[in-house]
Short mmCIF file of N, CA and C in Angstrom, two decimals:
data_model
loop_
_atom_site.label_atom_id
_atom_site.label_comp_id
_atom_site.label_asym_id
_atom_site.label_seq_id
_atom_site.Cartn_x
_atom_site.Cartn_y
_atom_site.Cartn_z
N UNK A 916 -11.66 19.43 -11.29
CA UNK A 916 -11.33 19.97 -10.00
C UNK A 916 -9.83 19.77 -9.75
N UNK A 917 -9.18 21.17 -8.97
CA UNK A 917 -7.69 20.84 -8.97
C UNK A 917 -7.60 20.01 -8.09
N UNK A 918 -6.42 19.25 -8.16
CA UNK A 918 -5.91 18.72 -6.34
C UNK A 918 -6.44 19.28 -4.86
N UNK A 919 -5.75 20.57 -5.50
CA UNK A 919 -6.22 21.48 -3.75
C UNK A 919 -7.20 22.03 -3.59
N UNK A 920 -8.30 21.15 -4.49
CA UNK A 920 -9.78 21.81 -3.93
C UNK A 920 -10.45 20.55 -3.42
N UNK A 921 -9.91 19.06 -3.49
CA UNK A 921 -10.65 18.29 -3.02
C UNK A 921 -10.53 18.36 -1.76
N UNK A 922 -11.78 17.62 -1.26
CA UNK A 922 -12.06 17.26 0.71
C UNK A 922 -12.39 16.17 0.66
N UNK A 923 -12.43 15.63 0.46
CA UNK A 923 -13.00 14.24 0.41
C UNK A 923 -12.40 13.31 -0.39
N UNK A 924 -12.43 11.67 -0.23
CA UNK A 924 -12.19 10.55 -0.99
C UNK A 924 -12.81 10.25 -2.21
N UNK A 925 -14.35 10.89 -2.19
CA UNK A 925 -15.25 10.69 -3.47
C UNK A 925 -14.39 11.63 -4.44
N UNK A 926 -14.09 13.22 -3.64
CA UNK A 926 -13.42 13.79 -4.64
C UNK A 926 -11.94 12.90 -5.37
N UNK A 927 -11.45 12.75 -4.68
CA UNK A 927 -9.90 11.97 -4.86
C UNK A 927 -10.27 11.22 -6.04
N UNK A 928 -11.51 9.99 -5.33
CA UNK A 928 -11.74 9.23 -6.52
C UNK A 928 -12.25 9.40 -7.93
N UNK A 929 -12.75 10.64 -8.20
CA UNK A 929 -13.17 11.49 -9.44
C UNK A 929 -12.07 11.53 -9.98
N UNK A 930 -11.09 12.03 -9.34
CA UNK A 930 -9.85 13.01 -10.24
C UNK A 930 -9.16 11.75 -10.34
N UNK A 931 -9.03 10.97 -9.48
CA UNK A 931 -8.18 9.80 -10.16
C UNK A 931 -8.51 8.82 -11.60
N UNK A 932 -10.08 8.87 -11.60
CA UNK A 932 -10.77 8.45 -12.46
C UNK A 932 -10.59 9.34 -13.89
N UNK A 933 -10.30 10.53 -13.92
CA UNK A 933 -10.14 11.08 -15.13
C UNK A 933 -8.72 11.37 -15.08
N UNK A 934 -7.54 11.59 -14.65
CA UNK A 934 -6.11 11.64 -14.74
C UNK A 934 -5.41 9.91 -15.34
N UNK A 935 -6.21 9.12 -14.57
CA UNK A 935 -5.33 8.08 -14.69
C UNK A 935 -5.97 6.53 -16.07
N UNK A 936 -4.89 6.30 -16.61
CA UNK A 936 -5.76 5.11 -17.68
C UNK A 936 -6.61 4.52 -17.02
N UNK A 937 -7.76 4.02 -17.94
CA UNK A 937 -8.63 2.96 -17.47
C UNK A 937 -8.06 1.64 -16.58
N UNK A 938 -7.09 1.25 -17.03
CA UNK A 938 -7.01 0.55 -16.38
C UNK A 938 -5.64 -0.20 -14.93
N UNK A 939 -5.14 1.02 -15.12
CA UNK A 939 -5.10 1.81 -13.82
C UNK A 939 -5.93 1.79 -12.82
N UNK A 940 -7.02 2.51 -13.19
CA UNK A 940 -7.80 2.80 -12.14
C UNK A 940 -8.80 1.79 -11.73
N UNK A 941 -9.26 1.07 -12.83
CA UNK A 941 -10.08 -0.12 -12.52
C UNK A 941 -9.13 -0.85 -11.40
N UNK A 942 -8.25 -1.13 -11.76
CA UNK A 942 -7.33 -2.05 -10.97
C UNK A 942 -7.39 -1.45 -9.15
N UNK A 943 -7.10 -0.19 -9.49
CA UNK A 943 -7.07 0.37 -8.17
C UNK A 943 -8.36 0.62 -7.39
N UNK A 944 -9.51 0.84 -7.94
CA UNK A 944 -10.70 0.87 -7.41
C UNK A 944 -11.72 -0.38 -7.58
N UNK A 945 -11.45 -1.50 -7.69
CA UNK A 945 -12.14 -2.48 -7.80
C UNK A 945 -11.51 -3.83 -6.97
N UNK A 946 -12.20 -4.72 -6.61
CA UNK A 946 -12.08 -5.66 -6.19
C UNK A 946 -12.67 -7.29 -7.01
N UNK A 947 -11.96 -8.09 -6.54
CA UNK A 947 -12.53 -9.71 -6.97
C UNK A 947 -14.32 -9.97 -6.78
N UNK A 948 -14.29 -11.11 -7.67
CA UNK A 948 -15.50 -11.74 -7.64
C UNK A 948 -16.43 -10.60 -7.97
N UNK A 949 -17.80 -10.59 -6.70
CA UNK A 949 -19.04 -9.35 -7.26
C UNK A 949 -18.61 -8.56 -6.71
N UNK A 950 -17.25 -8.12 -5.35
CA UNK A 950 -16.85 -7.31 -4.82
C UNK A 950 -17.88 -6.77 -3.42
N UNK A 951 -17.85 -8.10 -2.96
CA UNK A 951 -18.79 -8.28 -1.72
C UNK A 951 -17.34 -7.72 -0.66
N UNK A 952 -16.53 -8.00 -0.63
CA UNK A 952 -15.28 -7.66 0.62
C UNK A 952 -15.20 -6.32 0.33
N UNK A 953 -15.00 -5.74 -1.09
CA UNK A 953 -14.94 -4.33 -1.13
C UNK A 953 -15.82 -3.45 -0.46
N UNK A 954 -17.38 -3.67 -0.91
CA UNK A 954 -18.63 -3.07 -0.27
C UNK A 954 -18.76 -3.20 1.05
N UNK A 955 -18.41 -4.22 1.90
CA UNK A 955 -17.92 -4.78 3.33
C UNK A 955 -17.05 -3.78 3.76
N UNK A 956 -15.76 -3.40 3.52
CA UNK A 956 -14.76 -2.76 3.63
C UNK A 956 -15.02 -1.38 3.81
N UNK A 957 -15.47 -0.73 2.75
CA UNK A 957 -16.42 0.78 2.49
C UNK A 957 -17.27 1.00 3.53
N UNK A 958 -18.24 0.08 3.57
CA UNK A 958 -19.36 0.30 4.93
C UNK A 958 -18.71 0.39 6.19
N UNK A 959 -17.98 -0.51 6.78
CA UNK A 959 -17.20 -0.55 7.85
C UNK A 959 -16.49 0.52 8.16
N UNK A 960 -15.80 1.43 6.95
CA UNK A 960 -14.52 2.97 7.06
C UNK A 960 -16.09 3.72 7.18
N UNK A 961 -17.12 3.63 6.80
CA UNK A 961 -18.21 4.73 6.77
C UNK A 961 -18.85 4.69 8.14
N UNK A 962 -18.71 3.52 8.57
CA UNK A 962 -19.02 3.79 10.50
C UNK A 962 -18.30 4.82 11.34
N UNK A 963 -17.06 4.60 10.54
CA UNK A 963 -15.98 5.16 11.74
C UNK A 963 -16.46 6.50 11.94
N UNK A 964 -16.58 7.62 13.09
CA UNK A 964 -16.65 8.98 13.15
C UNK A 964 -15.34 9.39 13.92
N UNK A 965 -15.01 10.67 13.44
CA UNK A 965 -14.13 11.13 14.14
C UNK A 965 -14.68 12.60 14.92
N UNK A 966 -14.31 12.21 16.57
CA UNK A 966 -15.18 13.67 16.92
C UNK A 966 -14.47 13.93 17.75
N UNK A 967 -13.96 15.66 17.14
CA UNK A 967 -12.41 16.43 17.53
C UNK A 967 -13.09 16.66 19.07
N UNK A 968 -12.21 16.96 19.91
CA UNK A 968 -12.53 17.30 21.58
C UNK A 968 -11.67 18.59 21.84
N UNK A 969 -12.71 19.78 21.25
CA UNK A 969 -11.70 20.91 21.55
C UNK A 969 -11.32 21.42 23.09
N UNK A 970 -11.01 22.59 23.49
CA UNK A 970 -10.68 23.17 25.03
C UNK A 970 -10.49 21.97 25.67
N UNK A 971 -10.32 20.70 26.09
CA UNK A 971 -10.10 19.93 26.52
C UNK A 971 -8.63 19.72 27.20
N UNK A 972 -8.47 19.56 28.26
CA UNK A 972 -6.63 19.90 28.56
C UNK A 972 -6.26 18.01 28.54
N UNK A 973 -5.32 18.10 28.13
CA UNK A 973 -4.33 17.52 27.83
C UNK A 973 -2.71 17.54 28.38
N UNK A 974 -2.43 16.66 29.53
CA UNK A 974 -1.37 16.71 30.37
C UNK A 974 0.23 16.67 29.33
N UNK A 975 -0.58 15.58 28.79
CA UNK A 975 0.57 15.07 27.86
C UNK A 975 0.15 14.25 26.81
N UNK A 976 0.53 14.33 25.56
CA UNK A 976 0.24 13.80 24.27
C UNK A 976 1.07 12.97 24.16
N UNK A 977 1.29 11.70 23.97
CA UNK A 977 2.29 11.06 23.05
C UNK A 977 1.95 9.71 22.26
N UNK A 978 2.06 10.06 20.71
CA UNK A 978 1.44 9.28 20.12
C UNK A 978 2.85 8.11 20.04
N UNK A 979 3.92 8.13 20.44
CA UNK A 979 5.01 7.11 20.25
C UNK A 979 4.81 5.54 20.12
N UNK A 980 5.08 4.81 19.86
CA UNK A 980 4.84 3.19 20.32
C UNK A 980 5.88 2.35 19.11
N UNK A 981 6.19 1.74 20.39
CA UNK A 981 6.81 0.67 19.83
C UNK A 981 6.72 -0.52 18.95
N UNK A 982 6.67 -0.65 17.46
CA UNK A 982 6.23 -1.95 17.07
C UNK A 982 7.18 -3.31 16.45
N UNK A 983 7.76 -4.37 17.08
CA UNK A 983 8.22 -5.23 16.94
C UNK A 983 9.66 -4.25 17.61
N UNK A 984 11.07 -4.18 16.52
CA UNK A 984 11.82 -3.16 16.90
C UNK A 984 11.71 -2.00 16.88
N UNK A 985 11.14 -1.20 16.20
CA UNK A 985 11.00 0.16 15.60
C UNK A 985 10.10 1.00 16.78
N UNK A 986 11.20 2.24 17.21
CA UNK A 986 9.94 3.29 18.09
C UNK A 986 9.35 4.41 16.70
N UNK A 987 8.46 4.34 16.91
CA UNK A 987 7.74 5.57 16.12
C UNK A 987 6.65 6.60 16.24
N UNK A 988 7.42 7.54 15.96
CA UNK A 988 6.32 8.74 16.71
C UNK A 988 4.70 8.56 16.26
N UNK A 989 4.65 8.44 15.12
CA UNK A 989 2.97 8.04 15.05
C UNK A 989 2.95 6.54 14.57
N UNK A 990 2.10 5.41 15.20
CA UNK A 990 1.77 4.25 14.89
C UNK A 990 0.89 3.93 13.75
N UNK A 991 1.55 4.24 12.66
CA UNK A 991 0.41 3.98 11.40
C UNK A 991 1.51 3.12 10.50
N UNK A 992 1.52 2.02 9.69
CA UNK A 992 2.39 1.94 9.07
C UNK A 992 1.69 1.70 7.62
N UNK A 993 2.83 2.24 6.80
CA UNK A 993 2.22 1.82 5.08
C UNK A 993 2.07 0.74 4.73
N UNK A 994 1.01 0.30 4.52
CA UNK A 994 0.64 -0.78 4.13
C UNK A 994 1.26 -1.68 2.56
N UNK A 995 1.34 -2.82 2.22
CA UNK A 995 1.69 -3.03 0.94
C UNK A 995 0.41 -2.77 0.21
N UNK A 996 1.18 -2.53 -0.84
CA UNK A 996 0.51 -1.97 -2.49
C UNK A 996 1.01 -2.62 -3.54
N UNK A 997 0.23 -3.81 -3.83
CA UNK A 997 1.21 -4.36 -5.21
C UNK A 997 0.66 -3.05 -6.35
N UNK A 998 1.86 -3.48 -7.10
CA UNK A 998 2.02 -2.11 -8.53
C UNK A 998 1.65 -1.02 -8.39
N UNK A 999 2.60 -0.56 -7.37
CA UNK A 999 2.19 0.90 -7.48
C UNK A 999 2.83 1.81 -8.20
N UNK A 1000 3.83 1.06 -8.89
CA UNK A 1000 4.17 1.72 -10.03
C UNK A 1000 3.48 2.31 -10.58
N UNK A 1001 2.70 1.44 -11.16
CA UNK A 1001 1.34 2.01 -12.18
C UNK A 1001 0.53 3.00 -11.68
N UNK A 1002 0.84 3.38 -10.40
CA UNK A 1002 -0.39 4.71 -10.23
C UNK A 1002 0.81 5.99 -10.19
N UNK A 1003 2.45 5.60 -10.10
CA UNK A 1003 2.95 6.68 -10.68
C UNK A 1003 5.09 5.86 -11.07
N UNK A 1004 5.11 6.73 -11.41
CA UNK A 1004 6.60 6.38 -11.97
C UNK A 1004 7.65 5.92 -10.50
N UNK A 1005 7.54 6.38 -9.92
CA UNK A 1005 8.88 6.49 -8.26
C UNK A 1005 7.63 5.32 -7.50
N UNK A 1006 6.20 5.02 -8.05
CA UNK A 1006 5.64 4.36 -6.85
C UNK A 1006 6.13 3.59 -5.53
N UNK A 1007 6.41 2.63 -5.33
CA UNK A 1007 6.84 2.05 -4.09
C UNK A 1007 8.46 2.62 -3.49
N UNK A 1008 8.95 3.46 -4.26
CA UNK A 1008 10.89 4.03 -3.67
C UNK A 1008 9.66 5.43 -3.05
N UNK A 1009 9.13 6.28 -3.99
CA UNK A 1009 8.56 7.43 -3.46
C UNK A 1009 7.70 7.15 -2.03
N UNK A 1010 7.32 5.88 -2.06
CA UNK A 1010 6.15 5.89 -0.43
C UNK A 1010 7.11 5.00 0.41
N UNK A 1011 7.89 4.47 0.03
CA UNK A 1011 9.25 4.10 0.93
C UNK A 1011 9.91 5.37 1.74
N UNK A 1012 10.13 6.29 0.82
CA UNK A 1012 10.78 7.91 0.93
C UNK A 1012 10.25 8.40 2.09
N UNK A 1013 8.74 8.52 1.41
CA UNK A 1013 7.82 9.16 2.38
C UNK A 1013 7.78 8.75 3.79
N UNK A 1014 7.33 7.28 3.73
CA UNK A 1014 7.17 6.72 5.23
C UNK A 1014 8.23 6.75 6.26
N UNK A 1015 9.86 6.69 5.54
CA UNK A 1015 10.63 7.20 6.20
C UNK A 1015 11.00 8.04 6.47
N UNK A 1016 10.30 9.71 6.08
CA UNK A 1016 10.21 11.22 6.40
C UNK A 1016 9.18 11.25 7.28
N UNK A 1017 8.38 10.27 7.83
CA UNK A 1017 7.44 10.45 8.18
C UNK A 1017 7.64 9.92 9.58
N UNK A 1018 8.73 9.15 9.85
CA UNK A 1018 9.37 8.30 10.91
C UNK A 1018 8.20 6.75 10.85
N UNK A 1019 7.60 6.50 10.04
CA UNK A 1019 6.69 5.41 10.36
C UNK A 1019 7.31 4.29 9.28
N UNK A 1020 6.72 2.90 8.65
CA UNK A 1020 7.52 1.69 8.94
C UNK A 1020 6.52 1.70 7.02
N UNK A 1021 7.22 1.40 6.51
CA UNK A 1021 7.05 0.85 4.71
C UNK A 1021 6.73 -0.64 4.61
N UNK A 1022 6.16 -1.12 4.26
CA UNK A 1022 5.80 -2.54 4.20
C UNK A 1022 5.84 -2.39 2.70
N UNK A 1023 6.96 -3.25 1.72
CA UNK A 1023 7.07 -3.70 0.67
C UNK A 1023 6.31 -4.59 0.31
N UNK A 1024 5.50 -4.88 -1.07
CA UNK A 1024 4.67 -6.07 -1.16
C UNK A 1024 5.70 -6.60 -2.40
N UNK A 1025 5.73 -8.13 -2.47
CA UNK A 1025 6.33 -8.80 -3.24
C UNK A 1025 6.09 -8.51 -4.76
N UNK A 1026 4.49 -7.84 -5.11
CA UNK A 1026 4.20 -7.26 -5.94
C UNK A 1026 5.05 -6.20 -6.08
N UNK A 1027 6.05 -5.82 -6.20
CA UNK A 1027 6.58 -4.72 -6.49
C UNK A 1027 6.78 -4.07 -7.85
N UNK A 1028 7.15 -3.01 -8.40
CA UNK A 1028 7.53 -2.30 -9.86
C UNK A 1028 9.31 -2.10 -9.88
N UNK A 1029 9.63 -2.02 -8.26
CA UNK A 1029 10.99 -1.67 -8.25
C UNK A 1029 11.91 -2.67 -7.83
N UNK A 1030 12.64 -2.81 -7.64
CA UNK A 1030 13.43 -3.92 -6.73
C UNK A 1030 13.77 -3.65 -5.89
N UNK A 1031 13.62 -4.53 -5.01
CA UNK A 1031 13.89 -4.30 -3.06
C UNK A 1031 14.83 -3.62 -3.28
N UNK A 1032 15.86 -4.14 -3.17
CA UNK A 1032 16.66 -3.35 -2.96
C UNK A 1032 16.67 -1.55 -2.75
N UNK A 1033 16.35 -1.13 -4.15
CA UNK A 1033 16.20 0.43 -4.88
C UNK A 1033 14.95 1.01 -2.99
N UNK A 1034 14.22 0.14 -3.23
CA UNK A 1034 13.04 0.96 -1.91
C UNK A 1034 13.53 0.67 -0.66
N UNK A 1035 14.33 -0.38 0.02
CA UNK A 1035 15.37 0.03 0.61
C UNK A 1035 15.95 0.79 1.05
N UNK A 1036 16.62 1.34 0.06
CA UNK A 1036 18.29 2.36 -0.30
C UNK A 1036 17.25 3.63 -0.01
N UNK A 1037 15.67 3.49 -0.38
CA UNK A 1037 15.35 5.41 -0.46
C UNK A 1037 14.79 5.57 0.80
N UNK A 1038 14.58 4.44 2.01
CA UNK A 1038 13.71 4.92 3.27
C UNK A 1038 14.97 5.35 4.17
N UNK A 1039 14.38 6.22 4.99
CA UNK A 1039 15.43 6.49 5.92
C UNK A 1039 14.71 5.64 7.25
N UNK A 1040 13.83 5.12 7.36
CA UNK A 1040 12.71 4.68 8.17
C UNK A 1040 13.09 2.93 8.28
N UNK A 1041 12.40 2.25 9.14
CA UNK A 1041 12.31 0.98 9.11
C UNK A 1041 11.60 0.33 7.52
N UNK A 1042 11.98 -0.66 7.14
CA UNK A 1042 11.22 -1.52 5.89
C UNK A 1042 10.93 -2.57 6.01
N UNK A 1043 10.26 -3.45 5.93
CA UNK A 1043 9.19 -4.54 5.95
C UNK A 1043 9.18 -5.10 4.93
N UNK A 1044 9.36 -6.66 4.44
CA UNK A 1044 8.78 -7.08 2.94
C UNK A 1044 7.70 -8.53 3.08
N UNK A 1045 6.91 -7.64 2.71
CA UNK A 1045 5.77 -8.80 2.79
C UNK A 1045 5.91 -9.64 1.23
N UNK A 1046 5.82 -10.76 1.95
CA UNK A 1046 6.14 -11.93 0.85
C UNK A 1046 5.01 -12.64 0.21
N UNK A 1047 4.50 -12.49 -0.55
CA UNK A 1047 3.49 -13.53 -1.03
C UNK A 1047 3.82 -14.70 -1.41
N UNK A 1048 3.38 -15.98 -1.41
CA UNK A 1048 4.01 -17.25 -1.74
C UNK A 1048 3.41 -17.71 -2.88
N UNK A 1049 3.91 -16.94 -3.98
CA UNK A 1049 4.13 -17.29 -5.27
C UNK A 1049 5.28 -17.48 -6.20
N UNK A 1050 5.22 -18.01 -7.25
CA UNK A 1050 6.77 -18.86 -7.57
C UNK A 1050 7.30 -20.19 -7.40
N UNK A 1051 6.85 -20.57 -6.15
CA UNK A 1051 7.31 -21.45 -5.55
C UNK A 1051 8.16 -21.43 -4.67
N UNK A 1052 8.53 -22.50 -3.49
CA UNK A 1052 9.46 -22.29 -2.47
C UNK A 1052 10.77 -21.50 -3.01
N UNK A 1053 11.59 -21.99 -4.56
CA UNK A 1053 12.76 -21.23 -3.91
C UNK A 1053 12.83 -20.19 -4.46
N UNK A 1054 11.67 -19.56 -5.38
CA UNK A 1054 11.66 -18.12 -5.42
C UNK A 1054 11.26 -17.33 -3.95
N UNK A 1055 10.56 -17.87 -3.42
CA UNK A 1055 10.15 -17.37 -1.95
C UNK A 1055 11.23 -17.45 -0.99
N UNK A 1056 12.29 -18.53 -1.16
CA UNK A 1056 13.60 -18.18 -0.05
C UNK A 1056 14.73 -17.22 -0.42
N UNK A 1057 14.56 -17.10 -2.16
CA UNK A 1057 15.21 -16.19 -2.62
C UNK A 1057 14.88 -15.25 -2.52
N UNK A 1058 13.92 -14.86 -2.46
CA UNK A 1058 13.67 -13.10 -2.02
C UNK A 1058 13.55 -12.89 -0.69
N UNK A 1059 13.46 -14.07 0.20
CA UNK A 1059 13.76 -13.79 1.39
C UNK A 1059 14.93 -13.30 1.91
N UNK A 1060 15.65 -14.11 1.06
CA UNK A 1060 16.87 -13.59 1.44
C UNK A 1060 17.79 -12.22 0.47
N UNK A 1061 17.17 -12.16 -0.27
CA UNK A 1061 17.41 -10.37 -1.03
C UNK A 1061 16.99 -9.60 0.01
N UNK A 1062 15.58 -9.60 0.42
CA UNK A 1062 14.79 -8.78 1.53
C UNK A 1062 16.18 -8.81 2.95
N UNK A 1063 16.61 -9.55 3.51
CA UNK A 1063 17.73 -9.63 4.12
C UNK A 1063 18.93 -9.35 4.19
N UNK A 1064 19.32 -8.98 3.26
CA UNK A 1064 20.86 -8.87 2.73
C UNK A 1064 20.36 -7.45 2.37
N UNK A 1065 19.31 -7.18 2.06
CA UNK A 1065 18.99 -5.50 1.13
C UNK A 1065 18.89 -4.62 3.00
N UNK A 1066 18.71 -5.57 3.93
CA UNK A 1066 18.35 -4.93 5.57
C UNK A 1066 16.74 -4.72 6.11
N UNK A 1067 16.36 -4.79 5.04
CA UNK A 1067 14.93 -5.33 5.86
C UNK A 1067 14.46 -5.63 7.06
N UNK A 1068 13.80 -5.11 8.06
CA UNK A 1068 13.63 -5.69 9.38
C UNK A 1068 12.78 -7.12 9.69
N UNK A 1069 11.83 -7.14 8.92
CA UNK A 1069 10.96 -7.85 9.11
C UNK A 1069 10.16 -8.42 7.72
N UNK A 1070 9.27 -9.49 8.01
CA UNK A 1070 8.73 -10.20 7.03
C UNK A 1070 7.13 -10.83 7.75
N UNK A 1071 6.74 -9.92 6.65
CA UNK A 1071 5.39 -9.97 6.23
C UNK A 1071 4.33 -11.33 5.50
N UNK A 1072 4.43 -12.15 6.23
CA UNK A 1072 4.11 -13.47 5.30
C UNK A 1072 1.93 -13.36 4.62
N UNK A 1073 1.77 -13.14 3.88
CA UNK A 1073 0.46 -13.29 3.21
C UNK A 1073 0.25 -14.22 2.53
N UNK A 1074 -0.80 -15.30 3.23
CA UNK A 1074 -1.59 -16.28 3.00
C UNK A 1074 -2.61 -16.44 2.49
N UNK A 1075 -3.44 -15.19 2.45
CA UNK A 1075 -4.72 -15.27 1.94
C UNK A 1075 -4.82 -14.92 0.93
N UNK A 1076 -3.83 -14.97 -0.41
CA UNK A 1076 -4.21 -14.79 -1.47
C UNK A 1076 -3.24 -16.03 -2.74
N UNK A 1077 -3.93 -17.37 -2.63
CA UNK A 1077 -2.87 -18.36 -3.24
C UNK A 1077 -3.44 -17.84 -4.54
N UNK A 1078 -3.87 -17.84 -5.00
CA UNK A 1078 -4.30 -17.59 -6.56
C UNK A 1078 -4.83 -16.02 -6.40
N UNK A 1079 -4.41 -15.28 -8.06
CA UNK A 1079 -5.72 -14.11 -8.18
C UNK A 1079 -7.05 -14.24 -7.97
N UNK A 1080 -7.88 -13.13 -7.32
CA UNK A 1080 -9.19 -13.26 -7.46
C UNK A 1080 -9.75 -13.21 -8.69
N UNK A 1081 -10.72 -13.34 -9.13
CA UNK A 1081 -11.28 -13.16 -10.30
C UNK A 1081 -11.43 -11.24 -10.68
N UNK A 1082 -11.08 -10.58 -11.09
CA UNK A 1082 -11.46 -9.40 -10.93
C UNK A 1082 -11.99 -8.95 -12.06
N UNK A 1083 -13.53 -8.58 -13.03
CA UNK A 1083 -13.92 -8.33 -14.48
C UNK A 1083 -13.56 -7.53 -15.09
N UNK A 1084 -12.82 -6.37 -14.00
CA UNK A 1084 -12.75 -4.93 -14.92
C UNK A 1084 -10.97 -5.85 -15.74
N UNK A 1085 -10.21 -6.25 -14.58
CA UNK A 1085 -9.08 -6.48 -15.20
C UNK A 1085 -8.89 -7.32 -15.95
N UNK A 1086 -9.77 -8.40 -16.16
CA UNK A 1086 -9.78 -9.51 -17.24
C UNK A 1086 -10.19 -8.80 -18.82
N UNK A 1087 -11.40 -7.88 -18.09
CA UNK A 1087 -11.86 -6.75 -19.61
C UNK A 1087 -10.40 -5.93 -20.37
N UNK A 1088 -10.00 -5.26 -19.07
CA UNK A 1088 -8.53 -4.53 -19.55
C UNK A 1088 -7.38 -5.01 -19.90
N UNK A 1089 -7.06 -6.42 -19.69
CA UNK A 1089 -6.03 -7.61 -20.03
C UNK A 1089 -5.12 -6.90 -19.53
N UNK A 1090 -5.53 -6.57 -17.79
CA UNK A 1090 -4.41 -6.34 -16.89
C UNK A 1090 -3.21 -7.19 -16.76
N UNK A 1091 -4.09 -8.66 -16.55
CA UNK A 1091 -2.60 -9.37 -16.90
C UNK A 1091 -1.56 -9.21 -17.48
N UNK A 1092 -1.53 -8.72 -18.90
CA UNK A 1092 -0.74 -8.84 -19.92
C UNK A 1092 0.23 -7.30 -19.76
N UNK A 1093 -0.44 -6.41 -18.93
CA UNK A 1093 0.04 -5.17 -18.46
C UNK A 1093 1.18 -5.24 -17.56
N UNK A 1094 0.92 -6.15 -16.73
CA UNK A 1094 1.62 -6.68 -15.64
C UNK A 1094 2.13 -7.72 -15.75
N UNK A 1095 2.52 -8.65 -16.24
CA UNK A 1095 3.46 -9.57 -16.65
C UNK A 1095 3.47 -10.55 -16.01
N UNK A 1096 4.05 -11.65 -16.30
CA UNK A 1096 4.00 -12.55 -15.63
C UNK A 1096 4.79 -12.96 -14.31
N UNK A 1097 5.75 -12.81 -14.72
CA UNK A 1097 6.77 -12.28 -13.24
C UNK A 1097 6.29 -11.67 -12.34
N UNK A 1098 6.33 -12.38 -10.99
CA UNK A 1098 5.74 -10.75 -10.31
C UNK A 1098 6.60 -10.54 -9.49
N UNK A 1099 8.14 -11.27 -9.63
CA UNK A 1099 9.51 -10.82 -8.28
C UNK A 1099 10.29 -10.23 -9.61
N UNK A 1100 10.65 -8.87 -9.49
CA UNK A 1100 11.29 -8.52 -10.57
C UNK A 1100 12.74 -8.86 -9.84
N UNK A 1101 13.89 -9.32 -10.66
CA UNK A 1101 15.31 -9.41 -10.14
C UNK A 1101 15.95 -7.68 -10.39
N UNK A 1102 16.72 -7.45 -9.98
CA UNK A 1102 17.64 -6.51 -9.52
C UNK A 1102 17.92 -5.90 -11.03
#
């Protein structure tokens, strides 16, 4: 199926499943342990309904809002994505790009493929670097302060992940070894 015939996420997830390496995609569609938070996660987006309210008048629309400094016309912001390289070449500079064409706010994950800096330099938008606290303290003040000096607005601190989860598909695929040991690439 081409691109522009899917409707759906199941579709998405087909075509991603045959375009992209195994383990790629394992990585991207799977979760830790038996993947009880994943199945949790899924059920919860499958509650949600969305139900359009047509002829309905509407005085005034404005989706604007303010978050921390940043005004932005729609309140959604990109979430971090460690390695998103791996699901394409420009990954984290290209959805940096985007989110700042989009007027909404990029959240860098410390997992990165690129260096702050580079995703930075490509948003025209606010940027965010969420820090994971791995390395140790002074790799963590050191990229704090790259994230700072690169202009960064804000910092993203994530706690809930001190160690990897266990994940089988990626231990099967020796994702590790894909992804290296480093996970703050320097400049």
């Amino acid at each position: 199926m081409p691109f522009s015939r899917t409707v759906s996420i199941e579709d998405l997830r087909r075509l991603a499943r045959r375009r992209l390496p195994r383990v790629v995609f394992d990585y991207l569609d799977g979760g830790a342990g038996a993947e009880l938070t994943l199945r949790a996660n899924t059920a919860a987006f499958e509650q949600v309904t969305f139900r359009p309210r047509y002829a309905v008048p509407v005085r005034e629309l404005d989706t604007h809002a303010r978050v921390l400094d940043a005004e932005l016309p729609f309140p959604a912001l990109l979430a971090p994505v460690g390695y998103s390289r791996l699901m394409h070449p420009a990954g984290e500079v290209a959805a940096a790009r985007a989110a700042g064409e989009a007027g909404t706010i990029y959240i860098l994950s410390t997992i990165s493929g690129h260096p702050l800096e580079a995703v930075k330099a490509a948003s025209r938008g606010p940027v965010w670097y969420q820090l994971y606290l791995v390395g140790g303290r002074a790799a963590a003040e050191g990229a704090i302060q790259r994230a700072r000096t690169a202009g960064y607005a804000a910092l993203v601190v994530t706690i809930d992940t001190p160690v990897a989860g266990m994940r089988g598909p990626d231990s099967r695929n020796a994702t590790g070894q894909l992804l290296g040991a480093t996970p703050i690439r320097k400049p």
